[in-house]
Amino acid sequence: MAESEKNTITIEGTEYAVEDLSENARKIIVNIQFADQEIGRQRLMLASIQTARQAYAQALKRELGGENGETEVVTDPAKN
């Protein structure tokens, strides 16, 4: 592979050729990438759960306060 075609990674402003890194460094990079993907997945999950919670709160408002939904849903902030 030509020098300009090497896979590189930039860490804190320094560019490294992946193939020149130790096996342990490459494993750590894979773990960081996995963690980043999992964080993204969890953010999507959180957004989905928050949307569901809003829908449940609206349903409860309708149930308790009629169709106008005049009842405010309050939760214990210590549990959040």
PDB file of N, CA and C in Angstrom:
ATOM      1  N   MET A   1       0.841  -1.165   0.000  1.00  0.00           N
ATOM      2  CA  MET A   1       0.000   0.000   0.000  1.00  0.00           C
ATOM      3  C   MET A   1       0.893   1.238   0.000  1.00  0.00           C
ATOM      4  N   ALA A   2       0.562   2.197  -0.833  1.00  0.00           N
ATOM      5  CA  ALA A   2       1.352   3.421  -0.916  1.00  0.00           C
ATOM      6  C   ALA A   2       1.200   4.226   0.367  1.00  0.00           C
ATOM      7  N   GLU A   3       2.195   5.023   0.660  1.00  0.00           N
ATOM      8  CA  GLU A   3       2.213   5.819   1.887  1.00  0.00           C
ATOM      9  C   GLU A   3       0.949   6.669   2.025  1.00  0.00           C
ATOM     10  N   SER A   4       0.461   7.264   0.916  1.00  0.00           N
ATOM     11  CA  SER A   4      -0.702   8.145   0.975  1.00  0.00           C
ATOM     12  C   SER A   4      -2.008   7.371   1.130  1.00  0.00           C
ATOM     13  N   GLU A   5      -1.981   6.044   0.952  1.00  0.00           N
ATOM     14  CA  GLU A   5      -3.194   5.242   1.035  1.00  0.00           C
ATOM     15  C   GLU A   5      -3.359   4.550   2.389  1.00  0.00           C
ATOM     16  N   LYS A   6      -2.462   4.776   3.323  1.00  0.00           N
ATOM     17  CA  LYS A   6      -2.556   4.137   4.630  1.00  0.00           C
ATOM     18  C   LYS A   6      -3.777   4.650   5.390  1.00  0.00           C
ATOM     19  N   ASN A   7      -4.421   3.727   6.110  1.00  0.00           N
ATOM     20  CA  ASN A   7      -5.485   4.143   7.017  1.00  0.00           C
ATOM     21  C   ASN A   7      -4.844   4.894   8.167  1.00  0.00           C
ATOM     22  N   THR A   8      -5.402   6.041   8.475  1.00  0.00           N
ATOM     23  CA  THR A   8      -4.855   6.851   9.558  1.00  0.00           C
ATOM     24  C   THR A   8      -5.944   7.181  10.566  1.00  0.00           C
ATOM     25  N   ILE A   9      -5.492   7.525  11.741  1.00  0.00           N
ATOM     26  CA  ILE A   9      -6.384   7.983  12.800  1.00  0.00           C
ATOM     27  C   ILE A   9      -5.722   9.194  13.436  1.00  0.00           C
ATOM     28  N   THR A  10      -6.533  10.205  13.746  1.00  0.00           N
ATOM     29  CA  THR A  10      -6.012  11.408  14.377  1.00  0.00           C
ATOM     30  C   THR A  10      -6.439  11.416  15.836  1.00  0.00           C
ATOM     31  N   ILE A  11      -5.462  11.513  16.715  1.00  0.00           N
ATOM     32  CA  ILE A  11      -5.715  11.527  18.152  1.00  0.00           C
ATOM     33  C   ILE A  11      -5.063  12.775  18.722  1.00  0.00           C
ATOM     34  N   GLU A  12      -5.892  13.641  19.281  1.00  0.00           N
ATOM     35  CA  GLU A  12      -5.431  14.906  19.860  1.00  0.00           C
ATOM     36  C   GLU A  12      -4.519  15.671  18.906  1.00  0.00           C
ATOM     37  N   GLY A  13      -4.933  15.739  17.649  1.00  0.00           N
ATOM     38  CA  GLY A  13      -4.220  16.528  16.658  1.00  0.00           C
ATOM     39  C   GLY A  13      -3.048  15.844  15.988  1.00  0.00           C
ATOM     40  N   THR A  14      -2.708  14.635  16.409  1.00  0.00           N
ATOM     41  CA  THR A  14      -1.594  13.903  15.807  1.00  0.00           C
ATOM     42  C   THR A  14      -2.142  12.755  14.978  1.00  0.00           C
ATOM     43  N   GLU A  15      -1.654  12.651  13.743  1.00  0.00           N
ATOM     44  CA  GLU A  15      -2.113  11.599  12.834  1.00  0.00           C
ATOM     45  C   GLU A  15      -1.202  10.380  12.945  1.00  0.00           C
ATOM     46  N   TYR A  16      -1.825   9.205  13.053  1.00  0.00           N
ATOM     47  CA  TYR A  16      -1.090   7.942  13.173  1.00  0.00           C
ATOM     48  C   TYR A  16      -1.546   6.992  12.078  1.00  0.00           C
ATOM     49  N   ALA A  17      -0.597   6.256  11.499  1.00  0.00           N
ATOM     50  CA  ALA A  17      -0.942   5.178  10.576  1.00  0.00           C
ATOM     51  C   ALA A  17      -1.398   4.001  11.430  1.00  0.00           C
ATOM     52  N   VAL A  18      -2.615   3.518  11.180  1.00  0.00           N
ATOM     53  CA  VAL A  18      -3.179   2.448  12.001  1.00  0.00           C
ATOM     54  C   VAL A  18      -2.280   1.219  11.980  1.00  0.00           C
ATOM     55  N   GLU A  19      -1.741   0.889  10.822  1.00  0.00           N
ATOM     56  CA  GLU A  19      -0.911  -0.320  10.721  1.00  0.00           C
ATOM     57  C   GLU A  19       0.391  -0.217  11.515  1.00  0.00           C
ATOM     58  N   ASP A  20       0.798   1.008  11.831  1.00  0.00           N
ATOM     59  CA  ASP A  20       2.025   1.193  12.609  1.00  0.00           C
ATOM     60  C   ASP A  20       1.789   1.133  14.123  1.00  0.00           C
ATOM     61  N   LEU A  21       0.522   1.113  14.532  1.00  0.00           N
ATOM     62  CA  LEU A  21       0.205   1.068  15.959  1.00  0.00           C
ATOM     63  C   LEU A  21       0.364  -0.345  16.491  1.00  0.00           C
ATOM     64  N   SER A  22       0.604  -0.451  17.772  1.00  0.00           N
ATOM     65  CA  SER A  22       0.707  -1.774  18.396  1.00  0.00           C
ATOM     66  C   SER A  22      -0.659  -2.459  18.357  1.00  0.00           C
ATOM     67  N   GLU A  23      -0.633  -3.769  18.517  1.00  0.00           N
ATOM     68  CA  GLU A  23      -1.884  -4.527  18.541  1.00  0.00           C
ATOM     69  C   GLU A  23      -2.773  -4.038  19.684  1.00  0.00           C
ATOM     70  N   ASN A  24      -2.161  -3.755  20.820  1.00  0.00           N
ATOM     71  CA  ASN A  24      -2.926  -3.267  21.966  1.00  0.00           C
ATOM     72  C   ASN A  24      -3.570  -1.912  21.667  1.00  0.00           C
ATOM     73  N   ALA A  25      -2.846  -1.014  21.010  1.00  0.00           N
ATOM     74  CA  ALA A  25      -3.399   0.296  20.649  1.00  0.00           C
ATOM     75  C   ALA A  25      -4.583   0.127  19.704  1.00  0.00           C
ATOM     76  N   ARG A  26      -4.468  -0.797  18.736  1.00  0.00           N
ATOM     77  CA  ARG A  26      -5.576  -1.052  17.803  1.00  0.00           C
ATOM     78  C   ARG A  26      -6.790  -1.605  18.545  1.00  0.00           C
ATOM     79  N   LYS A  27      -6.562  -2.477  19.531  1.00  0.00           N
ATOM     80  CA  LYS A  27      -7.674  -3.018  20.325  1.00  0.00           C
ATOM     81  C   LYS A  27      -8.358  -1.912  21.120  1.00  0.00           C
ATOM     82  N   ILE A  28      -7.561  -1.016  21.660  1.00  0.00           N
ATOM     83  CA  ILE A  28      -8.127   0.102  22.422  1.00  0.00           C
ATOM     84  C   ILE A  28      -8.976   0.983  21.509  1.00  0.00           C
ATOM     85  N   ILE A  29      -8.501   1.226  20.301  1.00  0.00           N
ATOM     86  CA  ILE A  29      -9.264   2.024  19.336  1.00  0.00           C
ATOM     87  C   ILE A  29     -10.594   1.353  19.036  1.00  0.00           C
ATOM     88  N   VAL A  30     -10.584   0.043  18.837  1.00  0.00           N
ATOM     89  CA  VAL A  30     -11.827  -0.695  18.591  1.00  0.00           C
ATOM     90  C   VAL A  30     -12.779  -0.523  19.778  1.00  0.00           C
ATOM     91  N   ASN A  31     -12.243  -0.594  20.990  1.00  0.00           N
ATOM     92  CA  ASN A  31     -13.077  -0.420  22.181  1.00  0.00           C
ATOM     93  C   ASN A  31     -13.659   0.985  22.263  1.00  0.00           C
ATOM     94  N   ILE A  32     -12.874   1.986  21.902  1.00  0.00           N
ATOM     95  CA  ILE A  32     -13.372   3.366  21.886  1.00  0.00           C
ATOM     96  C   ILE A  32     -14.485   3.500  20.854  1.00  0.00           C
ATOM     97  N   GLN A  33     -14.282   2.925  19.671  1.00  0.00           N
ATOM     98  CA  GLN A  33     -15.306   2.983  18.631  1.00  0.00           C
ATOM     99  C   GLN A  33     -16.589   2.293  19.090  1.00  0.00           C
ATOM    100  N   PHE A  34     -16.442   1.141  19.751  1.00  0.00           N
ATOM    101  CA  PHE A  34     -17.608   0.443  20.280  1.00  0.00           C
ATOM    102  C   PHE A  34     -18.339   1.319  21.295  1.00  0.00           C
ATOM    103  N   ALA A  35     -17.582   1.942  22.197  1.00  0.00           N
ATOM    104  CA  ALA A  35     -18.191   2.804  23.215  1.00  0.00           C
ATOM    105  C   ALA A  35     -18.934   3.968  22.559  1.00  0.00           C
ATOM    106  N   ASP A  36     -18.335   4.575  21.533  1.00  0.00           N
ATOM    107  CA  ASP A  36     -18.994   5.673  20.821  1.00  0.00           C
ATOM    108  C   ASP A  36     -20.296   5.209  20.174  1.00  0.00           C
ATOM    109  N   GLN A  37     -20.278   4.026  19.558  1.00  0.00           N
ATOM    110  CA  GLN A  37     -21.490   3.480  18.940  1.00  0.00           C
ATOM    111  C   GLN A  37     -22.561   3.204  19.990  1.00  0.00           C
ATOM    112  N   GLU A  38     -22.150   2.666  21.120  1.00  0.00           N
ATOM    113  CA  GLU A  38     -23.101   2.357  22.193  1.00  0.00           C
ATOM    114  C   GLU A  38     -23.700   3.634  22.773  1.00  0.00           C
ATOM    115  N   ILE A  39     -22.890   4.682  22.911  1.00  0.00           N
ATOM    116  CA  ILE A  39     -23.405   5.970  23.382  1.00  0.00           C
ATOM    117  C   ILE A  39     -24.467   6.481  22.415  1.00  0.00           C
ATOM    118  N   GLY A  40     -24.199   6.393  21.123  1.00  0.00           N
ATOM    119  CA  GLY A  40     -25.179   6.811  20.125  1.00  0.00           C
ATOM    120  C   GLY A  40     -26.464   6.000  20.211  1.00  0.00           C
ATOM    121  N   ARG A  41     -26.312   4.688  20.384  1.00  0.00           N
ATOM    122  CA  ARG A  41     -27.476   3.808  20.494  1.00  0.00           C
ATOM    123  C   ARG A  41     -28.287   4.155  21.740  1.00  0.00           C
ATOM    124  N   GLN A  42     -27.603   4.409  22.837  1.00  0.00           N
ATOM    125  CA  GLN A  42     -28.295   4.746  24.078  1.00  0.00           C
ATOM    126  C   GLN A  42     -28.998   6.103  23.977  1.00  0.00           C
ATOM    127  N   ARG A  43     -28.407   7.041  23.248  1.00  0.00           N
ATOM    128  CA  ARG A  43     -29.068   8.338  23.045  1.00  0.00           C
ATOM    129  C   ARG A  43     -30.368   8.161  22.275  1.00  0.00           C
ATOM    130  N   LEU A  44     -30.336   7.301  21.251  1.00  0.00           N
ATOM    131  CA  LEU A  44     -31.559   7.022  20.501  1.00  0.00           C
ATOM    132  C   LEU A  44     -32.596   6.349  21.390  1.00  0.00           C
ATOM    133  N   MET A  45     -32.154   5.422  22.223  1.00  0.00           N
ATOM    134  CA  MET A  45     -33.058   4.741  23.145  1.00  0.00           C
ATOM    135  C   MET A  45     -33.665   5.739  24.120  1.00  0.00           C
ATOM    136  N   LEU A  46     -32.853   6.636  24.661  1.00  0.00           N
ATOM    137  CA  LEU A  46     -33.347   7.648  25.588  1.00  0.00           C
ATOM    138  C   LEU A  46     -34.400   8.530  24.914  1.00  0.00           C
ATOM    139  N   ALA A  47     -34.139   8.955  23.688  1.00  0.00           N
ATOM    140  CA  ALA A  47     -35.106   9.782  22.962  1.00  0.00           C
ATOM    141  C   ALA A  47     -36.422   9.036  22.784  1.00  0.00           C
ATOM    142  N   SER A  48     -36.343   7.761  22.470  1.00  0.00           N
ATOM    143  CA  SER A  48     -37.542   6.943  22.300  1.00  0.00           C
ATOM    144  C   SER A  48     -38.315   6.823  23.609  1.00  0.00           C
ATOM    145  N   ILE A  49     -37.616   6.582  24.694  1.00  0.00           N
ATOM    146  CA  ILE A  49     -38.264   6.443  26.003  1.00  0.00           C
ATOM    147  C   ILE A  49     -38.871   7.777  26.446  1.00  0.00           C
ATOM    148  N   GLN A  50     -38.174   8.879  26.178  1.00  0.00           N
ATOM    149  CA  GLN A  50     -38.714  10.190  26.538  1.00  0.00           C
ATOM    150  C   GLN A  50     -39.987  10.485  25.748  1.00  0.00           C
ATOM    151  N   THR A  51     -40.007  10.095  24.472  1.00  0.00           N
ATOM    152  CA  THR A  51     -41.198  10.277  23.649  1.00  0.00           C
ATOM    153  C   THR A  51     -42.352   9.453  24.200  1.00  0.00           C
ATOM    154  N   ALA A  52     -42.074   8.213  24.580  1.00  0.00           N
ATOM    155  CA  ALA A  52     -43.109   7.360  25.164  1.00  0.00           C
ATOM    156  C   ALA A  52     -43.621   7.962  26.467  1.00  0.00           C
ATOM    157  N   ARG A  53     -42.712   8.480  27.282  1.00  0.00           N
ATOM    158  CA  ARG A  53     -43.126   9.079  28.549  1.00  0.00           C
ATOM    159  C   ARG A  53     -44.052  10.265  28.320  1.00  0.00           C
ATOM    160  N   GLN A  54     -43.734  11.083  27.334  1.00  0.00           N
ATOM    161  CA  GLN A  54     -44.589  12.226  27.023  1.00  0.00           C
ATOM    162  C   GLN A  54     -45.980  11.763  26.603  1.00  0.00           C
ATOM    163  N   ALA A  55     -46.029  10.708  25.803  1.00  0.00           N
ATOM    164  CA  ALA A  55     -47.322  10.176  25.367  1.00  0.00           C
ATOM    165  C   ALA A  55     -48.109   9.643  26.561  1.00  0.00           C
ATOM    166  N   TYR A  56     -47.434   8.940  27.474  1.00  0.00           N
ATOM    167  CA  TYR A  56     -48.113   8.444  28.673  1.00  0.00           C
ATOM    168  C   TYR A  56     -48.606   9.594  29.541  1.00  0.00           C
ATOM    169  N   ALA A  57     -47.794  10.638  29.681  1.00  0.00           N
ATOM    170  CA  ALA A  57     -48.195  11.793  30.483  1.00  0.00           C
ATOM    171  C   ALA A  57     -49.423  12.459  29.879  1.00  0.00           C
ATOM    172  N   GLN A  58     -49.459  12.582  28.566  1.00  0.00           N
ATOM    173  CA  GLN A  58     -50.623  13.165  27.899  1.00  0.00           C
ATOM    174  C   GLN A  58     -51.858  12.298  28.103  1.00  0.00           C
ATOM    175  N   ALA A  59     -51.686  10.980  28.013  1.00  0.00           N
ATOM    176  CA  ALA A  59     -52.813  10.068  28.235  1.00  0.00           C
ATOM    177  C   ALA A  59     -53.325  10.200  29.665  1.00  0.00           C
ATOM    178  N   LEU A  60     -52.412  10.330  30.621  1.00  0.00           N
ATOM    179  CA  LEU A  60     -52.818  10.491  32.013  1.00  0.00           C
ATOM    180  C   LEU A  60     -53.543  11.812  32.218  1.00  0.00           C
ATOM    181  N   LYS A  61     -53.049  12.872  31.593  1.00  0.00           N
ATOM    182  CA  LYS A  61     -53.722  14.168  31.688  1.00  0.00           C
ATOM    183  C   LYS A  61     -55.154  14.067  31.178  1.00  0.00           C
ATOM    184  N   ARG A  62     -55.320  13.411  30.034  1.00  0.00           N
ATOM    185  CA  ARG A  62     -56.665  13.253  29.474  1.00  0.00           C
ATOM    186  C   ARG A  62     -57.542  12.432  30.418  1.00  0.00           C
ATOM    187  N   GLU A  63     -56.965  11.393  30.981  1.00  0.00           N
ATOM    188  CA  GLU A  63     -57.720  10.518  31.889  1.00  0.00           C
ATOM    189  C   GLU A  63     -58.147  11.262  33.158  1.00  0.00           C
ATOM    190  N   LEU A  64     -57.274  12.068  33.705  1.00  0.00           N
ATOM    191  CA  LEU A  64     -57.560  12.748  34.966  1.00  0.00           C
ATOM    192  C   LEU A  64     -58.281  14.075  34.796  1.00  0.00           C
ATOM    193  N   GLY A  65     -58.002  14.773  33.714  1.00  0.00           N
ATOM    194  CA  GLY A  65     -58.542  16.115  33.565  1.00  0.00           C
ATOM    195  C   GLY A  65     -59.453  16.290  32.377  1.00  0.00           C
ATOM    196  N   GLY A  66     -59.891  15.226  31.794  1.00  0.00           N
ATOM    197  CA  GLY A  66     -60.739  15.335  30.626  1.00  0.00           C
ATOM    198  C   GLY A  66     -59.917  15.582  29.377  1.00  0.00           C
ATOM    199  N   GLU A  67     -60.596  15.835  28.297  1.00  0.00           N
ATOM    200  CA  GLU A  67     -59.937  16.015  26.999  1.00  0.00           C
ATOM    201  C   GLU A  67     -59.067  17.268  26.959  1.00  0.00           C
ATOM    202  N   ASN A  68     -59.353  18.246  27.798  1.00  0.00           N
ATOM    203  CA  ASN A  68     -58.555  19.477  27.798  1.00  0.00           C
ATOM    204  C   ASN A  68     -57.156  19.255  28.342  1.00  0.00           C
ATOM    205  N   GLY A  69     -56.966  18.170  29.077  1.00  0.00           N
ATOM    206  CA  GLY A  69     -55.646  17.880  29.625  1.00  0.00           C
ATOM    207  C   GLY A  69     -55.154  18.958  30.560  1.00  0.00           C
ATOM    208  N   GLU A  70     -56.053  19.439  31.430  1.00  0.00           N
ATOM    209  CA  GLU A  70     -55.703  20.546  32.316  1.00  0.00           C
ATOM    210  C   GLU A  70     -54.866  20.119  33.520  1.00  0.00           C
ATOM    211  N   THR A  71     -54.717  18.838  33.737  1.00  0.00           N
ATOM    212  CA  THR A  71     -53.947  18.346  34.870  1.00  0.00           C
ATOM    213  C   THR A  71     -52.470  18.296  34.517  1.00  0.00           C
ATOM    214  N   GLU A  72     -51.627  18.842  35.393  1.00  0.00           N
ATOM    215  CA  GLU A  72     -50.178  18.800  35.164  1.00  0.00           C
ATOM    216  C   GLU A  72     -49.607  17.537  35.792  1.00  0.00           C
ATOM    217  N   VAL A  73     -48.784  16.809  35.031  1.00  0.00           N
ATOM    218  CA  VAL A  73     -48.149  15.596  35.539  1.00  0.00           C
ATOM    219  C   VAL A  73     -46.820  15.993  36.166  1.00  0.00           C
ATOM    220  N   VAL A  74     -46.668  15.729  37.470  1.00  0.00           N
ATOM    221  CA  VAL A  74     -45.451  16.068  38.202  1.00  0.00           C
ATOM    222  C   VAL A  74     -44.847  14.780  38.734  1.00  0.00           C
ATOM    223  N   THR A  75     -43.548  14.638  38.575  1.00  0.00           N
ATOM    224  CA  THR A  75     -42.859  13.470  39.113  1.00  0.00           C
ATOM    225  C   THR A  75     -41.878  13.927  40.174  1.00  0.00           C
ATOM    226  N   ASP A  76     -41.395  12.989  40.944  1.00  0.00           N
ATOM    227  CA  ASP A  76     -40.408  13.280  41.982  1.00  0.00           C
ATOM    228  C   ASP A  76     -39.066  13.564  41.315  1.00  0.00           C
ATOM    229  N   PRO A  77     -38.562  14.809  41.346  1.00  0.00           N
ATOM    230  CA  PRO A  77     -37.297  15.128  40.672  1.00  0.00           C
ATOM    231  C   PRO A  77     -36.109  14.357  41.232  1.00  0.00           C
ATOM    232  N   ALA A  78     -36.204  13.870  42.460  1.00  0.00           N
ATOM    233  CA  ALA A  78     -35.097  13.109  43.048  1.00  0.00           C
ATOM    234  C   ALA A  78     -34.904  11.779  42.342  1.00  0.00           C
ATOM    235  N   LYS A  79     -35.927  11.289  41.662  1.00  0.00           N
ATOM    236  CA  LYS A  79     -35.845  10.004  40.966  1.00  0.00           C
ATOM    237  C   LYS A  79     -35.310  10.150  39.549  1.00  0.00           C
ATOM    238  N   ASN A  80     -35.171  11.365  39.061  1.00  0.00           N
ATOM    239  CA  ASN A  80     -34.699  11.581  37.679  1.00  0.00           C
ATOM    240  C   ASN A  80     -33.215  11.601  37.606  1.00  0.00           C
TER     241      ASN A  80
END
